GROMACS .gro file of C-alpha atoms in nm:
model
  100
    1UNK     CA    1 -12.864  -2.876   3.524
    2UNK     CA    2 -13.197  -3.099   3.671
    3UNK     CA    3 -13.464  -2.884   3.688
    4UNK     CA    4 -13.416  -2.857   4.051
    5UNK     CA    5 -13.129  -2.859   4.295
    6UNK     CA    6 -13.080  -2.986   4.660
    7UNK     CA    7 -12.827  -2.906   4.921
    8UNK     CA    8 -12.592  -3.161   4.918
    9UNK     CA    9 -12.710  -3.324   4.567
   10UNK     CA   10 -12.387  -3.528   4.405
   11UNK     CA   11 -12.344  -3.606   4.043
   12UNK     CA   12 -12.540  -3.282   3.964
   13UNK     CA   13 -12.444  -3.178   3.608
   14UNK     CA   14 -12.390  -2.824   3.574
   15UNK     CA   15 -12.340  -2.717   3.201
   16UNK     CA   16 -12.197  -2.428   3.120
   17UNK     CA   17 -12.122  -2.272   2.709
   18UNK     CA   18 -11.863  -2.055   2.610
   19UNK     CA   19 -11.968  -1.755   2.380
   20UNK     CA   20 -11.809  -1.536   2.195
   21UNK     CA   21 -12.024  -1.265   2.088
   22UNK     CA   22 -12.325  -1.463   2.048
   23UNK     CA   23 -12.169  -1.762   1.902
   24UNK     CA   24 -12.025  -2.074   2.016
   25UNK     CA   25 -11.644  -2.111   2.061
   26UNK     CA   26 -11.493  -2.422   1.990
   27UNK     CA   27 -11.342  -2.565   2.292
   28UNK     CA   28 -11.270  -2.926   2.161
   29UNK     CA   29 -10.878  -2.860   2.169
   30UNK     CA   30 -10.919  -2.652   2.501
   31UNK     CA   31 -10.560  -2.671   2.721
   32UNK     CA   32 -10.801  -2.600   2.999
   33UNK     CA   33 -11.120  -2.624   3.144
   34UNK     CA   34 -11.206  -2.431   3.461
   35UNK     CA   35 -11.553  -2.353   3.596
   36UNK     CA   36 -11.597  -2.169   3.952
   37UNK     CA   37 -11.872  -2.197   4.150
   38UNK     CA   38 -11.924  -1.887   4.413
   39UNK     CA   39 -12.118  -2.074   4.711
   40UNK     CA   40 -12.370  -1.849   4.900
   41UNK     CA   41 -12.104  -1.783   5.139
   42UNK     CA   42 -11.926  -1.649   4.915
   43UNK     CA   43 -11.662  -1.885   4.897
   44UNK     CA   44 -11.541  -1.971   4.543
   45UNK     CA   45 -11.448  -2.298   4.458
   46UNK     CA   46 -11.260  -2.375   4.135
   47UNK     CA   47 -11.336  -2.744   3.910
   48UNK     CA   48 -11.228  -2.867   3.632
   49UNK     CA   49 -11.456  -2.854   3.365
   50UNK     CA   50 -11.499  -3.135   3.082
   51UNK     CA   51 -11.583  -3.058   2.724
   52UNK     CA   52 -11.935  -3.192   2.651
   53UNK     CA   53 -12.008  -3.084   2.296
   54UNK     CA   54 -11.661  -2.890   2.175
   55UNK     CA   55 -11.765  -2.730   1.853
   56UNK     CA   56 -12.116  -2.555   2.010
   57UNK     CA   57 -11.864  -2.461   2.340
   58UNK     CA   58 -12.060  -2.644   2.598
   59UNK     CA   59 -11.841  -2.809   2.905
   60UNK     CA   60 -11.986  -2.943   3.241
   61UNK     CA   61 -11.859  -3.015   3.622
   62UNK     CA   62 -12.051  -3.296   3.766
   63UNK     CA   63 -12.087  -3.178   4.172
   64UNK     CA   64 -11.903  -3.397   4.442
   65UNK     CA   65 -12.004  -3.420   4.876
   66UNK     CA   66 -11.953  -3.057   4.942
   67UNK     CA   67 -11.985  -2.883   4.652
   68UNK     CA   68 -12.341  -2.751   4.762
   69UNK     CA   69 -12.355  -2.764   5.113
   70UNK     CA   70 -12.611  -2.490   5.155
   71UNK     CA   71 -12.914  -2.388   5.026
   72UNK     CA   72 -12.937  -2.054   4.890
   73UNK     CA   73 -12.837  -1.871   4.549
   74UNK     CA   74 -12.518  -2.004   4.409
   75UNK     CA   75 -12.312  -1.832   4.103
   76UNK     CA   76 -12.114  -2.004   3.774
   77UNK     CA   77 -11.867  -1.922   3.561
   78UNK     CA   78 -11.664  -2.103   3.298
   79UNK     CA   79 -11.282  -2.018   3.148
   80UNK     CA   80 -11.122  -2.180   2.861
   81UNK     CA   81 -10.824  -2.180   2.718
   82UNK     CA   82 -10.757  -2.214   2.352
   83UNK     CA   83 -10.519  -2.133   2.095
   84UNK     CA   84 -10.716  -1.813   2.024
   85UNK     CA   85 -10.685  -1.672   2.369
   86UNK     CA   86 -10.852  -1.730   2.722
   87UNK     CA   87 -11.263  -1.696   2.757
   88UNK     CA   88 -11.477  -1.656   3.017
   89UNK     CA   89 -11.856  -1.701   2.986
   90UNK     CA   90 -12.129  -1.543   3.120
   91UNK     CA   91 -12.177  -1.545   3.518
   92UNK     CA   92 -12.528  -1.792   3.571
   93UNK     CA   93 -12.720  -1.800   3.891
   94UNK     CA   94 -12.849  -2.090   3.997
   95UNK     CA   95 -13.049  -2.190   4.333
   96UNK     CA   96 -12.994  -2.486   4.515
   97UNK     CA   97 -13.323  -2.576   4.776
   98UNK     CA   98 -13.316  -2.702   5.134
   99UNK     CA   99 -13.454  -3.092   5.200
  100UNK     CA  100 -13.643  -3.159   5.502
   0.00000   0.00000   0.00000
């Protein structure tokens, strides 16, 4: 993610790895890429997530018109789905900051 984030930013990467205890799962033959995004309204909006660097579990979203239409503190997850079962990562915060 850029070291800081404005409301209504597009093309923002946000990067998100998938751990299992402690180390990297492998996610380069992942059926399925999901990361959510819980706005600071509370609303939850799901993406599809691409795989940046499978082996060391790191995927991204890049954000489109709407995806951060307020300032405020915004929440991340990612879910994967492998072979070996369905992960979730850890839940990031992240703020986004108003423009003039």
């Amino acid at each position: 993610m850029a070291s800081q984030i404005h409301k209504d930013d597009v093309g923002t990467k946000l990067l998100v790895t998938v751990t299992d205890d402690g180390s990297a799962v492998d996610i380069s033959s992942a059926s399925s890429l999901t990361i959510f995004i819980r706005q600071p309204s509370g609303t939850v909006l799901e993406r599809t997530g691409v795989v940046e660097d499978g082996p060391n579990g790191k995927m991204y979203y890049l954000t489109v018109l709407g995806d951060l239409d307020a300032a405020g503190n915004y929440k991340i997850q990612g879910k994967v789905v492998i072979s070996a079962g369905t992960f979730y990562t850890s839940i990031s915060n992240f703020k986004v900051h108003c423009n003039l």
